[in-house]
Amino acid sequence: QKEVEQNSGPLSVPEGAIASLNCTYSDRGSQSFFWYRQYSGKSPELIMFIYSNGDKEDGRFTAQLNKASQYVSLLIRDSQPSDSATYLCAVNPPGSSASKIIFGSGTRLSIRP
Amino acid sequence: ETGVTQTPRHLVMGMTNKKSLKCEQHLGHNAMYWYKQSAKKPLELMFVYNFKEQTENNSVPSRFSPECPNSSHLFLHLHTLQPEDSALYLCASSQPGGTASTNEKLFFGSGTQLSVL
């Protein structure tokens, strides 16, 4: 059983719409959750992290965490072609350092003009 | 530029070759990592170094040999690789010992795209 699951996509969203990316995880005790963006041929870049239930907003990005349902999502408002990338969900088990972070396989997002 | 530099960007090698990947971080971090990224698979952690000491080896075959001479430099020595080792190899760093919001953030290099023929 995968520990962090994401739909591989591609997810195609029209420019200007809201892109919604979802991730589920298996370790109920996980406490730290991350979203990394990876452009083709480039390195993953941390764009959001969230620790508490609820929403966390940063510009056009909103991370949503629901620990009871064990899912974390990323919303991108006013999607731009430059948002086209693979988005990696990452989860850290409780009390762990970065070396224990578990990554999902990523969701490929395509924003069509 | 993320502050983590990897060379070379691309590498093609035969199964009998010996080569090395290099990583350098300019962020003042004390933890460095090697990850393997294969198509449609999650990032796989290979090795972790904290303050130059290896603290994690995720059952990586001995044909991969890491070296960390100081907190800023990390190498991955490769020998007698197999075609299935072809992948993107990513180096990352982080700053352990701080709060959860700092020590869990990974900063990645651009990676070395490795092809084994």
PDB file of N, CA and C in Angstrom, chain A residues 40-106:
ATOM      1  N   SER A  40       9.375  20.399 -15.628  1.00  0.00           N
ATOM      2  CA  SER A  40      10.034  19.344 -16.394  1.00  0.00           C
ATOM      3  C   SER A  40      11.539  19.597 -16.505  1.00  0.00           C
ATOM      4  N   GLY A  41      12.317  18.636 -16.096  1.00  0.00           N
ATOM      5  CA  GLY A  41      13.766  18.759 -16.175  1.00  0.00           C
ATOM      6  C   GLY A  41      14.384  19.618 -15.083  1.00  0.00           C
ATOM      7  N   LYS A  42      13.577  20.010 -14.107  1.00  0.00           N
ATOM      8  CA  LYS A  42      14.079  20.872 -13.035  1.00  0.00           C
ATOM      9  C   LYS A  42      13.943  20.177 -11.681  1.00  0.00           C
ATOM     10  N   SER A  43      14.437  20.835 -10.641  1.00  0.00           N
ATOM     11  CA  SER A  43      14.382  20.256  -9.302  1.00  0.00           C
ATOM     12  C   SER A  43      13.061  20.595  -8.612  1.00  0.00           C
ATOM     13  N   PRO A  44      12.638  19.767  -7.673  1.00  0.00           N
ATOM     14  CA  PRO A  44      11.442  20.104  -6.882  1.00  0.00           C
ATOM     15  C   PRO A  44      11.689  21.359  -6.053  1.00  0.00           C
ATOM     16  N   GLU A  45      10.654  22.171  -5.933  1.00  0.00           N
ATOM     17  CA  GLU A  45      10.738  23.433  -5.196  1.00  0.00           C
ATOM     18  C   GLU A  45       9.572  23.484  -4.218  1.00  0.00           C
ATOM     19  N   LEU A  46       9.859  23.715  -2.950  1.00  0.00           N
ATOM     20  CA  LEU A  46       8.807  23.784  -1.947  1.00  0.00           C
ATOM     21  C   LEU A  46       7.962  25.030  -2.161  1.00  0.00           C
ATOM     22  N   ILE A  47       6.642  24.845  -2.282  1.00  0.00           N
ATOM     23  CA  ILE A  47       5.775  25.998  -2.475  1.00  0.00           C
ATOM     24  C   ILE A  47       4.800  26.199  -1.317  1.00  0.00           C
ATOM     25  N   MET A  48       4.466  25.139  -0.599  1.00  0.00           N
ATOM     26  CA  MET A  48       3.536  25.283   0.522  1.00  0.00           C
ATOM     27  C   MET A  48       3.847  24.217   1.575  1.00  0.00           C
ATOM     28  N   PHE A  49       3.630  24.563   2.832  1.00  0.00           N
ATOM     29  CA  PHE A  49       3.655  23.574   3.889  1.00  0.00           C
ATOM     30  C   PHE A  49       2.536  23.907   4.866  1.00  0.00           C
ATOM     31  N   ILE A  50       1.995  22.884   5.491  1.00  0.00           N
ATOM     32  CA  ILE A  50       0.872  23.083   6.405  1.00  0.00           C
ATOM     33  C   ILE A  50       0.976  22.071   7.523  1.00  0.00           C
ATOM     34  N   TYR A  51       0.650  22.500   8.751  1.00  0.00           N
ATOM     35  CA  TYR A  51       0.747  21.628   9.907  1.00  0.00           C
ATOM     36  C   TYR A  51      -0.593  21.446  10.613  1.00  0.00           C
ATOM     37  N   SER A  52      -1.502  22.418  10.457  1.00  0.00           N
ATOM     38  CA  SER A  52      -2.756  22.382  11.212  1.00  0.00           C
ATOM     39  C   SER A  52      -3.935  22.142  10.287  1.00  0.00           C
ATOM     40  N   ASN A  53      -4.962  21.546  10.830  1.00  0.00           N
ATOM     41  CA  ASN A  53      -6.198  21.349  10.069  1.00  0.00           C
ATOM     42  C   ASN A  53      -6.716  22.693   9.570  1.00  0.00           C
ATOM     43  N   GLY A  54      -7.307  22.670   8.379  1.00  0.00           N
ATOM     44  CA  GLY A  54      -7.881  23.884   7.840  1.00  0.00           C
ATOM     45  C   GLY A  54      -7.148  24.330   6.589  1.00  0.00           C
ATOM     46  N   ASP A  55      -7.265  25.619   6.320  1.00  0.00           N
ATOM     47  CA  ASP A  55      -6.694  26.203   5.116  1.00  0.00           C
ATOM     48  C   ASP A  55      -5.510  27.098   5.445  1.00  0.00           C
ATOM     49  N   LYS A  56      -4.566  27.106   4.517  1.00  0.00           N
ATOM     50  CA  LYS A  56      -3.451  28.041   4.606  1.00  0.00           C
ATOM     51  C   LYS A  56      -3.275  28.658   3.226  1.00  0.00           C
ATOM     52  N   GLU A  57      -3.323  29.968   3.179  1.00  0.00           N
ATOM     53  CA  GLU A  57      -3.278  30.660   1.899  1.00  0.00           C
ATOM     54  C   GLU A  57      -1.956  31.399   1.720  1.00  0.00           C
ATOM     55  N   ASP A  58      -1.445  31.367   0.494  1.00  0.00           N
ATOM     56  CA  ASP A  58      -0.236  32.116   0.151  1.00  0.00           C
ATOM     57  C   ASP A  58      -0.362  32.530  -1.303  1.00  0.00           C
ATOM     58  N   GLY A  59      -0.783  33.778  -1.505  1.00  0.00           N
ATOM     59  CA  GLY A  59      -0.980  34.252  -2.869  1.00  0.00           C
ATOM     60  C   GLY A  59      -2.094  33.495  -3.554  1.00  0.00           C
ATOM     61  N   ARG A  60      -1.796  32.941  -4.717  1.00  0.00           N
ATOM     62  CA  ARG A  60      -2.819  32.176  -5.451  1.00  0.00           C
ATOM     63  C   ARG A  60      -2.945  30.742  -4.960  1.00  0.00           C
ATOM     64  N   PHE A  61      -2.096  30.343  -4.036  1.00  0.00           N
ATOM     65  CA  PHE A  61      -2.087  28.959  -3.551  1.00  0.00           C
ATOM     66  C   PHE A  61      -2.794  28.850  -2.199  1.00  0.00           C
ATOM     67  N   THR A  62      -3.590  27.788  -2.047  1.00  0.00           N
ATOM     68  CA  THR A  62      -4.204  27.452  -0.770  1.00  0.00           C
ATOM     69  C   THR A  62      -3.989  25.975  -0.513  1.00  0.00           C
ATOM     70  N   ALA A  63      -3.395  25.666   0.632  1.00  0.00           N
ATOM     71  CA  ALA A  63      -3.268  24.276   1.061  1.00  0.00           C
ATOM     72  C   ALA A  63      -4.390  23.989   2.042  1.00  0.00           C
ATOM     73  N   GLN A  64      -4.988  22.820   1.907  1.00  0.00           N
ATOM     74  CA  GLN A  64      -6.068  22.421   2.797  1.00  0.00           C
ATOM     75  C   GLN A  64      -5.697  21.085   3.431  1.00  0.00           C
ATOM     76  N   LEU A  65      -5.878  21.000   4.735  1.00  0.00           N
ATOM     77  CA  LEU A  65      -5.536  19.782   5.461  1.00  0.00           C
ATOM     78  C   LEU A  65      -6.728  19.289   6.254  1.00  0.00           C
ATOM     79  N   ASN A  66      -7.016  18.011   6.115  1.00  0.00           N
ATOM     80  CA  ASN A  66      -8.069  17.362   6.888  1.00  0.00           C
ATOM     81  C   ASN A  66      -7.471  16.082   7.466  1.00  0.00           C
ATOM     82  N   LYS A  67      -7.025  16.168   8.703  1.00  0.00           N
ATOM     83  CA  LYS A  67      -6.361  15.018   9.325  1.00  0.00           C
ATOM     84  C   LYS A  67      -7.321  13.876   9.600  1.00  0.00           C
ATOM     85  N   ALA A  68      -8.564  14.188   9.891  1.00  0.00           N
ATOM     86  CA  ALA A  68      -9.533  13.122  10.162  1.00  0.00           C
ATOM     87  C   ALA A  68      -9.734  12.243   8.927  1.00  0.00           C
ATOM     88  N   SER A  69      -9.746  12.856   7.776  1.00  0.00           N
ATOM     89  CA  SER A  69      -9.932  12.122   6.529  1.00  0.00           C
ATOM     90  C   SER A  69      -8.606  11.772   5.860  1.00  0.00           C
ATOM     91  N   GLN A  70      -7.515  12.230   6.433  1.00  0.00           N
ATOM     92  CA  GLN A  70      -6.171  11.931   5.944  1.00  0.00           C
ATOM     93  C   GLN A  70      -5.976  12.373   4.504  1.00  0.00           C
ATOM     94  N   TYR A  71      -6.349  13.603   4.242  1.00  0.00           N
ATOM     95  CA  TYR A  71      -6.046  14.128   2.931  1.00  0.00           C
ATOM     96  C   TYR A  71      -5.563  15.567   3.033  1.00  0.00           C
ATOM     97  N   VAL A  72      -4.767  15.906   2.063  1.00  0.00           N
ATOM     98  CA  VAL A  72      -4.277  17.273   1.945  1.00  0.00           C
ATOM     99  C   VAL A  72      -4.417  17.673   0.482  1.00  0.00           C
ATOM    100  N   SER A  73      -4.830  18.899   0.248  1.00  0.00           N
ATOM    101  CA  SER A  73      -5.034  19.337  -1.129  1.00  0.00           C
ATOM    102  C   SER A  73      -4.354  20.678  -1.354  1.00  0.00           C
ATOM    103  N   LEU A  74      -4.170  20.973  -2.622  1.00  0.00           N
ATOM    104  CA  LEU A  74      -3.589  22.245  -3.042  1.00  0.00           C
ATOM    105  C   LEU A  74      -4.506  22.852  -4.092  1.00  0.00           C
ATOM    106  N   LEU A  75      -4.956  24.071  -3.822  1.00  0.00           N
ATOM    107  CA  LEU A  75      -5.770  24.795  -4.786  1.00  0.00           C
ATOM    108  C   LEU A  75      -4.921  25.912  -5.397  1.00  0.00           C
ATOM    109  N   ILE A  76      -5.016  26.036  -6.696  1.00  0.00           N
ATOM    110  CA  ILE A  76      -4.325  27.125  -7.390  1.00  0.00           C
ATOM    111  C   ILE A  76      -5.393  27.963  -8.071  1.00  0.00           C
ATOM    112  N   ARG A  77      -5.547  29.189  -7.603  1.00  0.00           N
ATOM    113  CA  ARG A  77      -6.555  30.080  -8.194  1.00  0.00           C
ATOM    114  C   ARG A  77      -5.970  30.802  -9.388  1.00  0.00           C
ATOM    115  N   ASP A  78      -6.875  31.228 -10.290  1.00  0.00           N
ATOM    116  CA  ASP A  78      -6.440  31.990 -11.464  1.00  0.00           C
ATOM    117  C   ASP A  78      -5.243  31.293 -12.137  1.00  0.00           C
ATOM    118  N   SER A  79      -5.418  30.053 -12.494  1.00  0.00           N
ATOM    119  CA  SER A  79      -4.321  29.240 -13.046  1.00  0.00           C
ATOM    120  C   SER A  79      -3.694  29.901 -14.263  1.00  0.00           C
ATOM    121  N   GLN A  80      -2.377  29.823 -14.306  1.00  0.00           N
ATOM    122  CA  GLN A  80      -1.603  30.392 -15.402  1.00  0.00           C
ATOM    123  C   GLN A  80      -0.840  29.272 -16.118  1.00  0.00           C
ATOM    124  N   PRO A  81      -0.537  29.475 -17.399  1.00  0.00           N
ATOM    125  CA  PRO A  81       0.270  28.455 -18.093  1.00  0.00           C
ATOM    126  C   PRO A  81       1.576  28.140 -17.360  1.00  0.00           C
ATOM    127  N   SER A  82       2.119  29.120 -16.645  1.00  0.00           N
ATOM    128  CA  SER A  82       3.364  28.891 -15.905  1.00  0.00           C
ATOM    129  C   SER A  82       3.163  27.958 -14.710  1.00  0.00           C
ATOM    130  N   ASP A  83       1.917  27.652 -14.370  1.00  0.00           N
ATOM    131  CA  ASP A  83       1.655  26.695 -13.291  1.00  0.00           C
ATOM    132  C   ASP A  83       1.747  25.252 -13.785  1.00  0.00           C
ATOM    133  N   SER A  84       1.876  25.072 -15.073  1.00  0.00           N
ATOM    134  CA  SER A  84       1.988  23.723 -15.635  1.00  0.00           C
ATOM    135  C   SER A  84       3.276  23.074 -15.130  1.00  0.00           C
ATOM    136  N   ALA A  85       3.125  22.011 -14.385  1.00  0.00           N
ATOM    137  CA  ALA A  85       4.258  21.340 -13.742  1.00  0.00           C
ATOM    138  C   ALA A  85       3.732  20.075 -13.080  1.00  0.00           C
ATOM    139  N   THR A  86       4.639  19.329 -12.488  1.00  0.00           N
ATOM    140  CA  THR A  86       4.244  18.206 -11.646  1.00  0.00           C
ATOM    141  C   THR A  86       4.291  18.649 -10.192  1.00  0.00           C
ATOM    142  N   TYR A  87       3.238  18.347  -9.460  1.00  0.00           N
ATOM    143  CA  TYR A  87       3.132  18.760  -8.059  1.00  0.00           C
ATOM    144  C   TYR A  87       3.265  17.518  -7.173  1.00  0.00           C
ATOM    145  N   LEU A  88       4.267  17.572  -6.304  1.00  0.00           N
ATOM    146  CA  LEU A  88       4.562  16.457  -5.412  1.00  0.00           C
ATOM    147  C   LEU A  88       4.028  16.746  -4.021  1.00  0.00           C
ATOM    148  N   CYS A  89       3.248  15.822  -3.513  1.00  0.00           N
ATOM    149  CA  CYS A  89       2.778  15.894  -2.133  1.00  0.00           C
ATOM    150  C   CYS A  89       3.789  15.147  -1.271  1.00  0.00           C
ATOM    151  N   ALA A  90       4.100  15.686  -0.110  1.00  0.00           N
ATOM    152  CA  ALA A  90       5.055  15.030   0.782  1.00  0.00           C
ATOM    153  C   ALA A  90       4.536  15.096   2.213  1.00  0.00           C
ATOM    154  N   VAL A  91       4.776  14.043   2.962  1.00  0.00           N
ATOM    155  CA  VAL A  91       4.236  13.913   4.313  1.00  0.00           C
ATOM    156  C   VAL A  91       5.338  13.454   5.241  1.00  0.00           C
ATOM    157  N   ASN A  92       5.371  14.019   6.435  1.00  0.00           N
ATOM    158  CA  ASN A  92       6.365  13.612   7.421  1.00  0.00           C
ATOM    159  C   ASN A  92       5.686  12.930   8.597  1.00  0.00           C
ATOM    160  N   PRO A  93       6.142  11.720   8.936  1.00  0.00           N
ATOM    161  CA  PRO A  93       5.575  11.053  10.107  1.00  0.00           C
ATOM    162  C   PRO A  93       5.825  11.866  11.367  1.00  0.00           C
ATOM    163  N   PRO A  94       5.131  11.568  12.449  1.00  0.00           N
ATOM    164  CA  PRO A  94       5.269  12.379  13.652  1.00  0.00           C
ATOM    165  C   PRO A  94       6.674  12.353  14.225  1.00  0.00           C
ATOM    166  N   GLY A  95       7.121  13.493  14.671  1.00  0.00           N
ATOM    167  CA  GLY A  95       8.402  13.602  15.353  1.00  0.00           C
ATOM    168  C   GLY A  95       9.605  13.293  14.502  1.00  0.00           C
ATOM    169  N   SER A  96       9.488  13.462  13.204  1.00  0.00           N
ATOM    170  CA  SER A  96      10.582  13.065  12.317  1.00  0.00           C
ATOM    171  C   SER A  96      11.314  14.259  11.741  1.00  0.00           C
ATOM    172  N   SER A  97      12.517  13.985  11.292  1.00  0.00           N
ATOM    173  CA  SER A  97      13.285  14.995  10.590  1.00  0.00           C
ATOM    174  C   SER A  97      13.002  14.872   9.097  1.00  0.00           C
ATOM    175  N   ALA A  98      13.656  15.715   8.328  1.00  0.00           N
ATOM    176  CA  ALA A  98      13.421  15.721   6.885  1.00  0.00           C
ATOM    177  C   ALA A  98      13.772  14.383   6.241  1.00  0.00           C
ATOM    178  N   SER A  99      14.609  13.597   6.882  1.00  0.00           N
ATOM    179  CA  SER A  99      15.022  12.335   6.269  1.00  0.00           C
ATOM    180  C   SER A  99      13.889  11.321   6.210  1.00  0.00           C
ATOM    181  N   LYS A 100      12.803  11.563   6.922  1.00  0.00           N
ATOM    182  CA  LYS A 100      11.691  10.608   6.933  1.00  0.00           C
ATOM    183  C   LYS A 100      10.548  11.033   6.036  1.00  0.00           C
ATOM    184  N   ILE A 101      10.710  12.154   5.366  1.00  0.00           N
ATOM    185  CA  ILE A 101       9.638  12.646   4.510  1.00  0.00           C
ATOM    186  C   ILE A 101       9.338  11.644   3.404  1.00  0.00           C
ATOM    187  N   ILE A 102       8.050  11.392   3.204  1.00  0.00           N
ATOM    188  CA  ILE A 102       7.616  10.448   2.179  1.00  0.00           C
ATOM    189  C   ILE A 102       6.924  11.232   1.077  1.00  0.00           C
ATOM    190  N   PHE A 103       7.343  10.978  -0.153  1.00  0.00           N
ATOM    191  CA  PHE A 103       6.793  11.683  -1.288  1.00  0.00           C
ATOM    192  C   PHE A 103       5.766  10.839  -2.027  1.00  0.00           C
ATOM    193  N   GLY A 104       4.780  11.509  -2.603  1.00  0.00           N
ATOM    194  CA  GLY A 104       3.902  10.865  -3.557  1.00  0.00           C
ATOM    195  C   GLY A 104       4.549  10.869  -4.926  1.00  0.00           C
ATOM    196  N   SER A 105       3.894  10.213  -5.872  1.00  0.00           N
ATOM    197  CA  SER A 105       4.448  10.113  -7.231  1.00  0.00           C
ATOM    198  C   SER A 105       4.259  11.386  -8.039  1.00  0.00           C
ATOM    199  N   GLY A 106       3.396  12.275  -7.545  1.00  0.00           N
ATOM    200  CA  GLY A 106       3.188  13.542  -8.237  1.00  0.00           C
ATOM    201  C   GLY A 106       1.984  13.535  -9.155  1.00  0.00           C
TER     202      GLY A 106
END
